[in-house]
Coordinates of C-alpha atoms in Angstrom, one line a residue:
Chain A
M1 CA 4.5 -18.5 -88.5
V2 CA 2.3 -19.0 -85.3
I3 CA 2.0 -22.4 -83.6
P4 CA -0.9 -23.0 -81.2
G5 CA 0.3 -22.5 -77.6
V6 CA 3.7 -21.1 -78.6
E7 CA 4.3 -17.9 -80.5
V8 CA 7.1 -18.4 -82.8
H9 CA 8.5 -15.9 -85.3
M10 CA 10.5 -16.7 -88.3
L11 CA 12.8 -13.8 -87.5
D12 CA 13.6 -15.3 -84.1
M13 CA 14.5 -18.6 -85.8
L14 CA 16.8 -16.9 -88.3
M15 CA 18.4 -14.9 -85.5
L16 CA 19.0 -18.2 -83.5
L17 CA 20.5 -19.8 -86.6
G18 CA 22.7 -16.8 -87.3
G19 CA 23.7 -16.3 -83.7
A20 CA 24.7 -20.0 -83.3
T21 CA 26.7 -19.8 -86.5
L22 CA 28.6 -16.7 -85.4
L23 CA 29.1 -17.9 -81.9
S24 CA 30.5 -21.2 -83.1
M25 CA 32.9 -19.3 -85.4
L26 CA 33.9 -16.9 -82.6
I27 CA 34.6 -19.7 -80.1
L28 CA 36.7 -21.6 -82.7
G29 CA 38.6 -18.5 -83.6
V30 CA 39.5 -17.9 -80.0
L31 CA 40.4 -21.6 -79.3
L32 CA 42.8 -21.6 -82.3
R33 CA 44.8 -18.9 -80.7
T34 CA 45.3 -20.8 -77.4
P35 CA 47.9 -23.6 -76.6
L36 CA 45.0 -26.1 -76.8
V37 CA 45.7 -26.2 -80.5
R38 CA 48.9 -28.3 -80.0
H39 CA 47.4 -30.5 -77.3
F40 CA 44.3 -31.5 -79.3
A41 CA 46.1 -32.1 -82.6
D42 CA 45.1 -35.1 -84.8
Q43 CA 48.2 -36.7 -86.2
P44 CA 48.3 -38.4 -89.7
G45 CA 48.1 -42.1 -89.8
H46 CA 47.7 -45.1 -92.2
R47 CA 43.9 -45.0 -91.9
K48 CA 43.8 -41.2 -92.1
V49 CA 43.5 -39.1 -95.3
H50 CA 45.2 -36.0 -94.1
Q51 CA 48.9 -35.3 -94.2
V52 CA 49.6 -32.8 -91.4
A53 CA 48.5 -32.5 -87.8
I54 CA 45.1 -30.8 -87.5
P55 CA 43.5 -29.5 -84.2
R56 CA 40.4 -31.4 -83.1
L57 CA 38.6 -28.5 -81.5
G58 CA 35.4 -28.4 -83.6
G59 CA 33.4 -30.5 -81.2
V60 CA 34.2 -28.3 -78.3
A61 CA 33.1 -25.1 -80.2
I62 CA 29.9 -26.8 -81.4
V63 CA 28.9 -28.0 -77.9
L64 CA 29.7 -24.6 -76.3
S65 CA 27.8 -22.5 -78.9
F66 CA 24.9 -25.0 -78.8
L67 CA 24.6 -24.7 -75.0
V68 CA 24.8 -20.9 -75.0
M69 CA 22.2 -20.5 -77.8
L70 CA 19.9 -22.9 -76.0
L71 CA 20.1 -20.6 -73.0
V72 CA 19.3 -17.7 -75.2
A73 CA 16.4 -19.5 -76.8
H74 CA 15.1 -20.4 -73.3
A75 CA 15.3 -16.8 -72.3
F76 CA 13.2 -15.8 -75.2
G77 CA 10.6 -18.4 -74.2
I78 CA 10.7 -20.4 -77.4
W79 CA 10.5 -23.7 -75.6
D80 CA 8.4 -25.1 -72.9
P81 CA 10.9 -25.2 -70.0
R82 CA 9.5 -28.6 -68.8
A83 CA 10.3 -30.3 -72.1
P84 CA 12.4 -33.4 -71.4
L85 CA 14.1 -32.8 -74.8
L86 CA 15.7 -29.6 -73.6
Y87 CA 17.1 -31.2 -70.4
S88 CA 18.3 -34.3 -72.2
V89 CA 20.2 -32.3 -74.8
V90 CA 21.8 -30.1 -72.2
F91 CA 22.8 -33.1 -70.1
A92 CA 24.2 -34.9 -73.2
S93 CA 26.2 -31.8 -74.1
V94 CA 27.8 -31.4 -70.7
F95 CA 28.4 -35.1 -70.4
L96 CA 30.2 -35.3 -73.7
L97 CA 32.3 -32.2 -73.0
V98 CA 33.5 -33.8 -69.8
A99 CA 34.0 -37.3 -71.3
G100 CA 35.7 -35.9 -74.3
S101 CA 38.1 -33.9 -72.1
L102 CA 38.8 -37.1 -70.0
D103 CA 39.5 -39.0 -73.3
D104 CA 41.9 -36.4 -74.5
M105 CA 43.8 -36.2 -71.2
F106 CA 44.0 -40.0 -70.4
T107 CA 43.3 -41.6 -73.8
L108 CA 40.5 -43.9 -72.7
G109 CA 40.3 -47.4 -74.1
Y110 CA 37.4 -48.7 -76.1
K111 CA 35.8 -50.4 -73.1
A112 CA 35.8 -47.2 -71.1
K113 CA 34.4 -45.3 -74.0
F114 CA 31.6 -47.8 -74.5
L115 CA 30.8 -47.6 -70.8
L116 CA 30.5 -43.9 -71.0
Q117 CA 28.4 -44.1 -74.1
F118 CA 26.0 -46.6 -72.5
G119 CA 25.9 -44.5 -69.4
L120 CA 24.9 -41.4 -71.3
A121 CA 22.3 -43.4 -73.4
G122 CA 21.0 -45.0 -70.2
M123 CA 20.4 -41.6 -68.6
V124 CA 18.6 -40.2 -71.7
V125 CA 16.3 -43.3 -71.8
S126 CA 15.6 -43.9 -68.1
V127 CA 15.8 -40.4 -66.6
F128 CA 14.5 -38.2 -69.4
G129 CA 12.1 -40.9 -70.7
L130 CA 13.1 -40.6 -74.4
S131 CA 12.7 -44.0 -76.0
F132 CA 10.9 -46.0 -78.7
T133 CA 7.6 -46.9 -77.1
H134 CA 5.7 -48.3 -80.1
V135 CA 6.4 -49.5 -83.6
S136 CA 4.1 -49.2 -86.5
V137 CA 4.0 -51.9 -89.2
F138 CA 1.8 -51.6 -92.2
G139 CA -0.5 -49.2 -90.5
T140 CA -0.9 -51.2 -87.2
T141 CA 0.8 -49.9 -84.0
Y142 CA 2.3 -52.4 -81.5
P143 CA 3.7 -51.5 -78.0
L144 CA 7.4 -52.3 -77.5
M145 CA 7.3 -52.3 -73.7
G146 CA 10.7 -53.0 -72.2
F147 CA 12.3 -53.8 -75.6
G148 CA 11.8 -50.2 -76.6
D149 CA 14.2 -49.0 -73.9
V150 CA 16.8 -51.6 -75.0
I151 CA 16.5 -50.7 -78.7
S152 CA 16.7 -47.0 -77.8
L153 CA 19.9 -47.6 -75.8
F154 CA 21.6 -49.3 -78.7
W155 CA 20.1 -46.7 -81.1
L156 CA 21.9 -43.9 -79.2
V157 CA 25.2 -45.8 -78.8
G158 CA 25.1 -47.0 -82.4
L159 CA 24.6 -43.5 -83.7
M160 CA 27.4 -42.1 -81.6
N161 CA 29.8 -44.6 -83.1
A162 CA 28.3 -44.5 -86.6
V163 CA 28.8 -40.7 -86.9
N164 CA 32.3 -41.1 -85.4
I165 CA 33.1 -43.6 -88.1
I166 CA 31.9 -41.5 -91.0
D167 CA 33.9 -38.5 -89.7
G168 CA 36.8 -39.4 -92.1
I169 CA 36.8 -36.5 -94.5
D170 CA 36.3 -32.8 -94.2
G171 CA 32.7 -31.8 -93.7
L172 CA 31.1 -35.2 -94.0
A173 CA 29.8 -35.8 -90.5
A174 CA 28.7 -32.2 -90.2
S175 CA 26.9 -32.2 -93.6
V176 CA 25.2 -35.5 -92.9
T177 CA 24.0 -34.1 -89.6
L178 CA 22.7 -31.0 -91.3
A179 CA 20.7 -33.2 -93.7
G180 CA 19.3 -35.2 -90.8
V181 CA 18.3 -32.2 -88.6
T182 CA 16.7 -30.5 -91.6
G183 CA 14.4 -33.5 -92.0
I184 CA 13.7 -33.7 -88.3
A185 CA 12.8 -29.9 -88.2
V186 CA 10.5 -30.3 -91.2
L187 CA 8.6 -33.2 -89.6
A188 CA 8.4 -31.5 -86.2
A189 CA 7.2 -28.2 -87.7
A190 CA 4.6 -30.1 -89.8
A191 CA 3.3 -31.7 -86.6
G192 CA 3.2 -28.3 -84.9
V193 CA 5.8 -29.2 -82.2
M194 CA 8.4 -26.5 -82.0
S195 CA 10.7 -27.9 -79.3
P196 CA 12.7 -30.2 -81.7
V197 CA 12.6 -27.4 -84.4
G198 CA 14.4 -25.0 -82.1
V199 CA 17.0 -27.6 -81.1
C200 CA 17.6 -28.4 -84.8
I201 CA 18.0 -24.8 -85.7
V202 CA 20.5 -24.1 -82.9
L203 CA 22.4 -27.3 -83.8
A204 CA 22.4 -26.5 -87.5
G205 CA 23.8 -23.0 -86.7
A206 CA 26.6 -24.4 -84.5
V207 CA 27.5 -26.9 -87.2
L208 CA 27.6 -24.3 -89.9
G209 CA 30.0 -22.2 -88.0
F210 CA 32.3 -25.2 -87.6
L211 CA 32.0 -26.1 -91.3
Y212 CA 33.6 -22.7 -92.2
F213 CA 36.7 -23.8 -90.4
N214 CA 36.5 -27.4 -91.5
L215 CA 36.3 -26.8 -95.2
R216 CA 38.9 -24.0 -95.5
R217 CA 42.4 -24.5 -96.7
K218 CA 44.4 -22.8 -94.0
G219 CA 43.6 -23.0 -90.3
K220 CA 41.6 -26.1 -90.7
V221 CA 39.8 -27.7 -87.7
F222 CA 38.5 -31.2 -87.2
L223 CA 35.4 -32.3 -85.3
G224 CA 37.2 -34.7 -83.0
D225 CA 35.6 -37.6 -81.1
T226 CA 33.7 -35.2 -78.8
G227 CA 32.1 -33.5 -81.8
S228 CA 31.2 -36.6 -83.7
Q229 CA 29.7 -38.4 -80.7
F230 CA 27.8 -35.2 -79.8
L231 CA 26.3 -35.0 -83.3
G232 CA 25.4 -38.7 -83.2
V233 CA 23.7 -38.4 -79.8
M234 CA 21.8 -35.3 -80.9
L235 CA 20.5 -37.1 -84.0
G236 CA 19.6 -40.0 -81.7
I237 CA 17.8 -37.9 -79.2
L238 CA 15.9 -35.9 -81.8
T239 CA 14.8 -39.0 -83.7
L240 CA 13.6 -40.5 -80.4
R241 CA 11.7 -37.3 -79.7
I242 CA 9.8 -37.1 -83.0
H243 CA 9.1 -40.9 -83.1
D244 CA 5.7 -40.5 -81.4
L245 CA 4.6 -37.4 -83.3
P246 CA 1.2 -37.8 -85.1
N247 CA 2.7 -37.6 -88.6
V248 CA 5.6 -39.9 -87.8
G249 CA 3.2 -42.4 -86.2
H250 CA 5.8 -44.7 -84.5
S251 CA 7.3 -45.7 -87.8
M252 CA 10.9 -47.1 -87.5
L253 CA 11.6 -46.3 -91.1
I254 CA 11.5 -42.6 -90.6
P255 CA 14.2 -42.4 -87.9
L256 CA 16.3 -44.9 -89.9
L257 CA 16.1 -42.7 -93.0
L258 CA 16.9 -39.5 -91.2
V259 CA 20.2 -41.1 -90.2
G260 CA 20.3 -43.1 -93.4
Y261 CA 23.9 -42.4 -94.5
P262 CA 25.7 -43.3 -91.3
V263 CA 23.6 -46.5 -91.0
L264 CA 24.3 -47.3 -94.6
D265 CA 28.0 -46.8 -94.3
L266 CA 28.2 -48.9 -91.2
S267 CA 26.1 -51.7 -92.6
V268 CA 28.0 -51.9 -95.9
A269 CA 31.4 -51.9 -94.0
M270 CA 30.3 -54.7 -91.7
L271 CA 28.8 -56.8 -94.5
R272 CA 32.0 -56.3 -96.6
R273 CA 34.3 -57.3 -93.8
F274 CA 32.1 -60.4 -93.0
L275 CA 32.1 -61.5 -96.7
Q276 CA 35.8 -60.8 -97.3
S277 CA 37.1 -62.2 -94.1
R278 CA 39.7 -64.9 -94.5
S279 CA 38.7 -66.6 -91.3
N280 CA 37.6 -70.2 -91.5
D281 CA 34.9 -70.0 -88.8
L282 CA 31.8 -68.0 -88.2
G283 CA 33.1 -66.5 -85.0
G284 CA 36.2 -65.1 -86.7
R285 CA 34.0 -63.7 -89.5
V286 CA 31.8 -62.0 -87.0
T287 CA 34.8 -60.6 -85.1
S288 CA 36.2 -59.2 -88.3
M289 CA 33.1 -57.1 -88.8
F290 CA 34.4 -54.8 -86.0
H291 CA 37.9 -54.4 -87.3
A292 CA 38.7 -50.8 -88.4
D293 CA 39.8 -50.3 -92.0
N294 CA 40.1 -47.5 -94.6
Q295 CA 37.6 -48.9 -97.1
H296 CA 34.5 -46.8 -96.2
L297 CA 32.4 -45.0 -98.8
H298 CA 34.3 -41.7 -98.3
H299 CA 37.6 -43.5 -98.6
R300 CA 36.7 -44.9 -102.0
L301 CA 36.0 -41.4 -103.4
V302 CA 39.1 -39.8 -102.0
Y303 CA 41.4 -42.7 -103.2
A304 CA 39.9 -42.2 -106.6
G305 CA 41.4 -38.7 -106.6
L306 CA 38.4 -36.5 -105.6
T307 CA 38.9 -33.7 -103.1
H308 CA 37.3 -33.9 -99.7
V309 CA 34.8 -31.2 -100.7
Q310 CA 33.8 -33.1 -103.8
S311 CA 33.4 -36.4 -101.9
T312 CA 31.4 -34.7 -99.1
F313 CA 29.2 -33.1 -101.7
L314 CA 28.4 -36.4 -103.4
L315 CA 27.7 -38.2 -100.2
M316 CA 25.6 -35.3 -98.8
L317 CA 23.5 -35.7 -101.9
L318 CA 22.9 -39.3 -100.9
A319 CA 22.1 -38.2 -97.3
S320 CA 19.7 -35.6 -98.5
G321 CA 17.9 -38.2 -100.6
F322 CA 17.3 -40.3 -97.4
T323 CA 16.0 -37.1 -95.7
A324 CA 13.7 -36.4 -98.6
A325 CA 12.3 -39.9 -98.4
A326 CA 11.8 -39.5 -94.6
V327 CA 9.8 -36.3 -95.1
L328 CA 7.8 -38.0 -97.9
L329 CA 6.8 -41.1 -96.0
P330 CA 4.2 -39.6 -93.6
A331 CA 2.4 -38.0 -96.6
L332 CA 1.9 -41.3 -98.5
S333 CA -0.2 -44.4 -97.9
W334 CA 1.7 -47.5 -96.8
Q335 CA 1.4 -49.0 -100.3
L336 CA 3.1 -45.9 -101.8
D337 CA 5.6 -46.1 -99.0
L338 CA 6.6 -49.6 -100.2
V339 CA 7.0 -48.2 -103.7
L340 CA 9.2 -45.4 -102.3
M341 CA 11.3 -47.8 -100.3
A342 CA 11.8 -50.0 -103.4
Y343 CA 12.9 -47.1 -105.4
L344 CA 15.3 -46.1 -102.7
A345 CA 16.7 -49.6 -102.4
V346 CA 17.3 -49.8 -106.2
A347 CA 18.9 -46.3 -106.3
V348 CA 21.2 -47.0 -103.3
T349 CA 22.3 -50.4 -104.7
F350 CA 23.1 -48.7 -108.1
L351 CA 25.1 -45.9 -106.4
L352 CA 27.0 -48.4 -104.2
G353 CA 27.8 -50.3 -107.4
R354 CA 29.2 -47.1 -108.9
L355 CA 31.5 -46.8 -105.9
G356 CA 32.7 -50.3 -106.3
F357 CA 30.8 -51.8 -103.3
M358 CA 29.4 -54.8 -105.0
P359 CA 31.7 -57.5 -103.6
V360 CA 30.3 -60.0 -106.1
A361 CA 33.4 -62.2 -106.0
A362 CA 33.4 -62.3 -102.2
L363 CA 29.6 -63.0 -102.1
R364 CA 30.0 -65.8 -104.6
R365 CA 32.9 -67.3 -102.6
F366 CA 30.9 -67.1 -99.4
V367 CA 27.8 -68.7 -100.9
R368 CA 29.8 -71.4 -102.6
G369 CA 31.9 -72.2 -99.5
W370 CA 29.5 -71.7 -96.6
V371 CA 26.1 -72.2 -98.0
L372 CA 26.7 -74.9 -100.7
G373 CA 29.8 -76.3 -99.1
S374 CA 31.4 -76.9 -102.5
E375 CA 35.1 -76.7 -103.5
L376 CA 36.6 -73.4 -104.6
P377 CA 38.5 -73.1 -107.9
E378 CA 42.2 -73.8 -107.7
R379 CA 43.2 -70.2 -108.1
S380 CA 41.0 -69.1 -105.2
R381 CA 42.3 -71.8 -103.0
M382 CA 45.9 -70.9 -103.7
A383 CA 45.2 -67.2 -103.0
L384 CA 43.5 -68.2 -99.7
R385 CA 46.4 -70.5 -98.8
Y386 CA 49.0 -67.9 -99.3
T387 CA 47.1 -65.0 -97.6
R388 CA 48.6 -65.9 -94.2
Y389 CA 52.1 -66.0 -95.7
Y390 CA 51.6 -62.6 -97.3
E391 CA 51.0 -61.3 -93.8
L392 CA 54.0 -63.1 -92.3
F393 CA 56.7 -62.8 -95.0
N394 CA 56.9 -59.1 -95.8
A395 CA 59.9 -56.9 -96.1
E396 CA 59.4 -55.5 -92.6
A397 CA 59.2 -58.9 -91.0
V398 CA 62.4 -60.0 -92.8
A399 CA 64.3 -56.9 -91.7
N400 CA 63.2 -57.3 -88.1
A401 CA 63.9 -61.0 -87.9
A402 CA 67.0 -62.5 -86.3
P403 CA 70.1 -62.5 -88.6
A404 CA 70.2 -66.3 -88.8
S405 CA 66.5 -66.4 -89.9
R406 CA 66.6 -63.7 -92.6
P407 CA 67.9 -65.8 -95.5
G408 CA 65.1 -68.4 -95.0
M409 CA 62.5 -65.8 -94.6
A410 CA 63.7 -63.8 -97.6
A411 CA 63.6 -67.0 -99.7
A412 CA 60.0 -67.6 -98.6
M413 CA 59.1 -64.0 -99.4
T414 CA 60.6 -64.4 -102.9
A415 CA 58.8 -67.6 -103.4
V416 CA 55.5 -66.2 -102.3
E417 CA 56.0 -63.2 -104.6
A418 CA 56.8 -65.5 -107.5
A419 CA 53.7 -67.5 -106.8
E420 CA 51.6 -64.3 -106.9
V421 CA 52.7 -63.6 -110.5
T422 CA 53.4 -67.1 -111.9
G423 CA 50.6 -69.1 -110.3
E424 CA 53.0 -71.8 -109.3
E425 CA 53.0 -73.7 -106.0
V426 CA 55.5 -72.7 -103.4
P427 CA 57.6 -75.6 -102.1
G428 CA 56.2 -76.7 -98.7
D429 CA 59.5 -77.0 -97.0
T430 CA 60.4 -73.4 -97.9
L431 CA 57.3 -72.1 -96.1
T432 CA 57.6 -74.5 -93.2
G433 CA 61.2 -73.6 -92.5
A434 CA 60.5 -69.9 -92.7
S435 CA 57.4 -70.2 -90.4
R436 CA 59.5 -72.0 -87.8
A437 CA 62.2 -69.4 -88.1
L438 CA 59.5 -66.7 -87.6
Q439 CA 58.2 -68.4 -84.5
D440 CA 61.7 -68.7 -83.1
A441 CA 62.5 -65.0 -83.7
Chain B
M1 CA 56.4 -28.1 -116.2
A2 CA 54.4 -29.4 -113.3
P3 CA 50.9 -27.8 -112.9
K4 CA 50.2 -25.4 -110.1
D5 CA 49.0 -27.3 -107.0
T6 CA 46.4 -26.0 -104.6
D7 CA 44.9 -27.6 -101.5
E8 CA 41.7 -28.1 -103.4
T9 CA 43.3 -29.8 -106.4
P10 CA 42.0 -33.3 -106.9
R11 CA 45.0 -35.6 -106.1
S12 CA 45.5 -38.9 -107.6
H13 CA 47.5 -41.5 -105.7
A14 CA 50.8 -43.0 -107.0
L15 CA 52.5 -46.2 -105.9
L16 CA 56.3 -46.6 -106.3
I17 CA 57.7 -50.1 -106.2
G18 CA 61.4 -50.3 -106.0
G19 CA 64.6 -49.3 -104.3
D20 CA 66.3 -46.0 -103.6
V21 CA 66.6 -45.0 -107.3
V22 CA 62.9 -45.1 -107.8
G23 CA 62.0 -43.9 -104.4
T24 CA 64.2 -40.9 -103.7
E25 CA 64.2 -39.2 -107.1
L26 CA 60.7 -40.0 -108.3
Q27 CA 58.9 -39.2 -105.1
G28 CA 59.7 -35.5 -105.2
I29 CA 59.0 -35.3 -108.9
L30 CA 55.6 -37.0 -108.6
R31 CA 54.6 -34.7 -105.6
G32 CA 55.4 -31.8 -107.8
Y33 CA 52.9 -33.1 -110.3
G34 CA 50.3 -33.3 -107.6
Y35 CA 50.4 -37.0 -106.8
L36 CA 50.1 -38.4 -103.3
V37 CA 52.9 -40.9 -103.3
E38 CA 53.4 -44.2 -101.4
Q39 CA 56.4 -46.4 -101.8
C40 CA 57.2 -50.0 -101.1
R41 CA 60.1 -52.3 -101.9
S42 CA 58.5 -55.5 -103.1
T43 CA 55.6 -56.6 -105.2
L44 CA 54.1 -58.4 -102.2
D45 CA 53.8 -55.2 -100.2
A46 CA 52.6 -53.4 -103.4
T47 CA 49.7 -55.8 -103.9
R48 CA 48.7 -55.2 -100.3
L49 CA 48.9 -51.4 -100.6
Y50 CA 47.2 -51.5 -104.0
R51 CA 44.2 -53.5 -102.6
Q52 CA 43.6 -50.7 -100.1
K53 CA 43.9 -47.6 -102.3
K54 CA 43.9 -48.8 -105.9
Q55 CA 46.4 -46.1 -106.9
A56 CA 45.9 -44.4 -110.3
L57 CA 49.6 -44.5 -111.2
V58 CA 52.0 -47.4 -110.5
I59 CA 55.7 -47.1 -111.2
V60 CA 57.7 -50.3 -110.8
E61 CA 61.4 -50.8 -111.0
T62 CA 62.4 -53.8 -113.1
E63 CA 64.8 -55.0 -110.4
V64 CA 61.9 -56.0 -108.1
L65 CA 59.9 -57.8 -110.8
R66 CA 59.9 -61.6 -110.5
G67 CA 58.8 -64.1 -112.9
F68 CA 56.2 -63.0 -115.4
P69 CA 55.1 -59.4 -114.7
G70 CA 52.1 -59.5 -117.0
R71 CA 50.0 -61.1 -114.3
L72 CA 51.0 -58.3 -111.9
F73 CA 50.1 -55.6 -114.4
R74 CA 46.7 -57.4 -115.0
F75 CA 46.2 -57.5 -111.2
F76 CA 46.6 -53.7 -111.1
R77 CA 44.1 -53.1 -113.9
M78 CA 41.7 -55.7 -112.6
L79 CA 41.3 -53.6 -109.4
N80 CA 41.5 -50.2 -111.2
P81 CA 40.8 -50.4 -114.9
Q82 CA 42.1 -46.8 -115.4
A83 CA 45.4 -47.4 -113.6
V84 CA 48.6 -46.4 -115.5
V85 CA 51.5 -48.7 -115.1
L86 CA 55.0 -47.4 -115.8
V87 CA 58.1 -49.5 -115.7
A88 CA 61.5 -48.0 -114.7
A89 CA 64.2 -49.9 -116.5
A90 CA 67.9 -49.4 -117.0
P91 CA 69.0 -49.8 -120.6
S92 CA 69.3 -53.5 -121.5
R93 CA 71.9 -55.2 -123.7
S94 CA 69.3 -56.0 -126.2
G95 CA 68.4 -52.3 -126.6
S96 CA 64.8 -51.2 -127.0
T97 CA 63.7 -54.8 -127.7
G98 CA 64.5 -55.7 -124.1
T99 CA 62.5 -52.9 -122.5
S100 CA 59.7 -53.0 -125.0
R101 CA 58.7 -56.5 -123.9
Y102 CA 57.2 -54.7 -120.8
L103 CA 54.9 -52.9 -123.1
L104 CA 53.9 -56.2 -124.6
W105 CA 53.1 -57.5 -121.1
G106 CA 50.9 -54.6 -120.2
A107 CA 52.9 -51.6 -119.1
H108 CA 51.9 -48.2 -120.5
D109 CA 55.3 -46.8 -120.9
V110 CA 59.0 -47.3 -119.9
I111 CA 61.0 -44.8 -117.9
Q112 CA 64.6 -44.9 -118.7
L113 CA 67.1 -45.2 -115.8
P114 CA 69.1 -43.2 -114.9
L115 CA 66.2 -40.7 -115.0
Q116 CA 66.2 -38.3 -118.0
R117 CA 64.3 -35.2 -117.0
D118 CA 63.0 -34.3 -120.5
A119 CA 61.6 -37.7 -121.3
L120 CA 60.3 -38.1 -117.7
N121 CA 58.6 -34.7 -117.8
F122 CA 56.9 -35.6 -121.1
T123 CA 55.6 -38.9 -119.7
L124 CA 54.5 -37.6 -116.4
S125 CA 52.9 -34.4 -117.7
R126 CA 50.9 -36.5 -120.1
T127 CA 50.0 -39.0 -117.4
S128 CA 49.1 -36.3 -114.8
A129 CA 46.9 -34.5 -117.3
Y130 CA 45.2 -37.8 -118.1
H131 CA 44.6 -38.4 -114.4
R132 CA 43.3 -34.9 -113.8
Q133 CA 40.8 -35.3 -116.6
L134 CA 39.9 -38.8 -115.3
V135 CA 39.2 -37.5 -111.8
R136 CA 37.1 -34.6 -113.2
G137 CA 35.2 -37.2 -115.2
I138 CA 34.7 -39.4 -112.2
F139 CA 33.3 -36.5 -110.2
L140 CA 31.0 -35.3 -113.0
R141 CA 29.7 -38.8 -113.7
N142 CA 29.0 -39.5 -110.1
L143 CA 27.4 -36.1 -109.7
F144 CA 25.1 -36.9 -112.5
W145 CA 24.0 -40.2 -111.2
F146 CA 23.8 -39.2 -107.6
G147 CA 21.7 -36.2 -108.6
L148 CA 19.5 -38.2 -110.9
A149 CA 18.8 -40.7 -108.1
V150 CA 18.0 -38.0 -105.5
L151 CA 16.1 -35.5 -107.7
P152 CA 12.8 -37.3 -107.9
L153 CA 12.7 -37.6 -104.1
W154 CA 13.4 -33.9 -103.5
G155 CA 11.0 -32.9 -106.3
L156 CA 8.2 -34.9 -104.7
A157 CA 9.0 -33.7 -101.2
L158 CA 9.1 -30.0 -102.2
Y159 CA 5.8 -30.4 -104.1
L160 CA 4.1 -31.9 -101.1
L161 CA 5.5 -29.4 -98.7
L162 CA 5.1 -26.2 -100.7
W163 CA 2.1 -26.7 -103.1
N164 CA 0.0 -29.5 -101.8
R165 CA -0.8 -28.4 -98.2

């Protein structure tokens, strides 16, 4: 394949892919034999699905192999050395390696992490000039001006966190990234721009090498926060780069579809938390959207009994569907694009329903309570009333309470349990006394 | 005999509700059958855990049941229609009539306490085989629907890329 201005050979691309894969596997193989294994271990937890400590070295290997192969590709003259894309990905790689090491050494809080993420995104947008400049709506292009930089900032930070969130089962974040970079490479190659293609190939190779260790039974390795944020920022940078290609034409849909699965998972999670929140005010409901839980799409499949590989395969099918739609959009008229998007919306809604993500009861309660302002049925009001007490009077709270308070709290716990199964009201003085005892404890 | 377990064996989740009798002995046995086991001591904690993971198998000791357990059993099946609910009960004075009322209220089977290995193995091997088939069915059905949803998109994309240049 020969591209005007740059001679590219398929064999070179295959060698880059294979080289990145082997290098990633080699680096991981070496790292697993060092004391870093114990230092970077991910311990099991109540929101985790693994049962033993697993080293989180995948991201380090991916970044290192990515950087080395970029140098090799530059030495072969595959990219224009002035390309802002090349410098931005190198900067992002080094930045995340350093930031990830700081996080592992000092366990940074969420504010510090956000600061670092916004710092990285700010550099990519302002220094390297990668941002959304225009937006195309129904065939007409409008300039975004300053808003484009702000949107790009949140785009990059959002993707870093979205990919971090979906990194919950073996191979998911890596597979979804592979689906995304495949679409980006196809779109860039169709437009005759090889710079993003080369980056995608090297990134894909590095990820494939990691997947070998991530999906195997013994000697498993996790991606870690460094790796998931790296994959997220790479997807963000690459989608920003291809946004102004002739075939993409400043469409916002195509970048959204290329990262469709992380965006979908994040959106569904936030909507579910908003609708199912027990808070009585809007601020509380909005705050609850950012609370972590273990009810994401991949959790549902694993809790149903599927293995990680089975769950990842199903969700990667979904991600590949988004990628196929992104590749199709430039080839169709805007009317057919609407038909395609309608099909995608129906298909995704149906698949989410199969995974049990149609919170119909929560939506009905929200509409009835917040929009129509009408009274809830007796059973729903009782369940809402006792929710707070379910959180207070559990076995652990009783065991940890002062000895004098335990009988009252145990009685309240028994009464609330009975109400759960009999539907009868709990005596008010029982709950009041136990609440007072809890506050005094 | 418990089936051979590998790291890639689909694992159903089990929830044990009860005290030491249920917890200590049954946890090891269930793990041998390939279940991922969680335990709690009250139905209140059980409802909270069940809302999160919707375990396929629930074993509840009669000592922790309060009031009318039918509503609790219905709650389990409301969140997971395929859930199997077993009750662990010591022999009652009224004989089998006493324990069979749990079947009337919605339990699938009764496990006799103290645990009798033969009867327990019969129940658990049947249940674990059911759950293995269930998980296989869940995967195949989802594979079918996910594939069906995505296939038209990929077919069209490949057609445009490879044949319609």
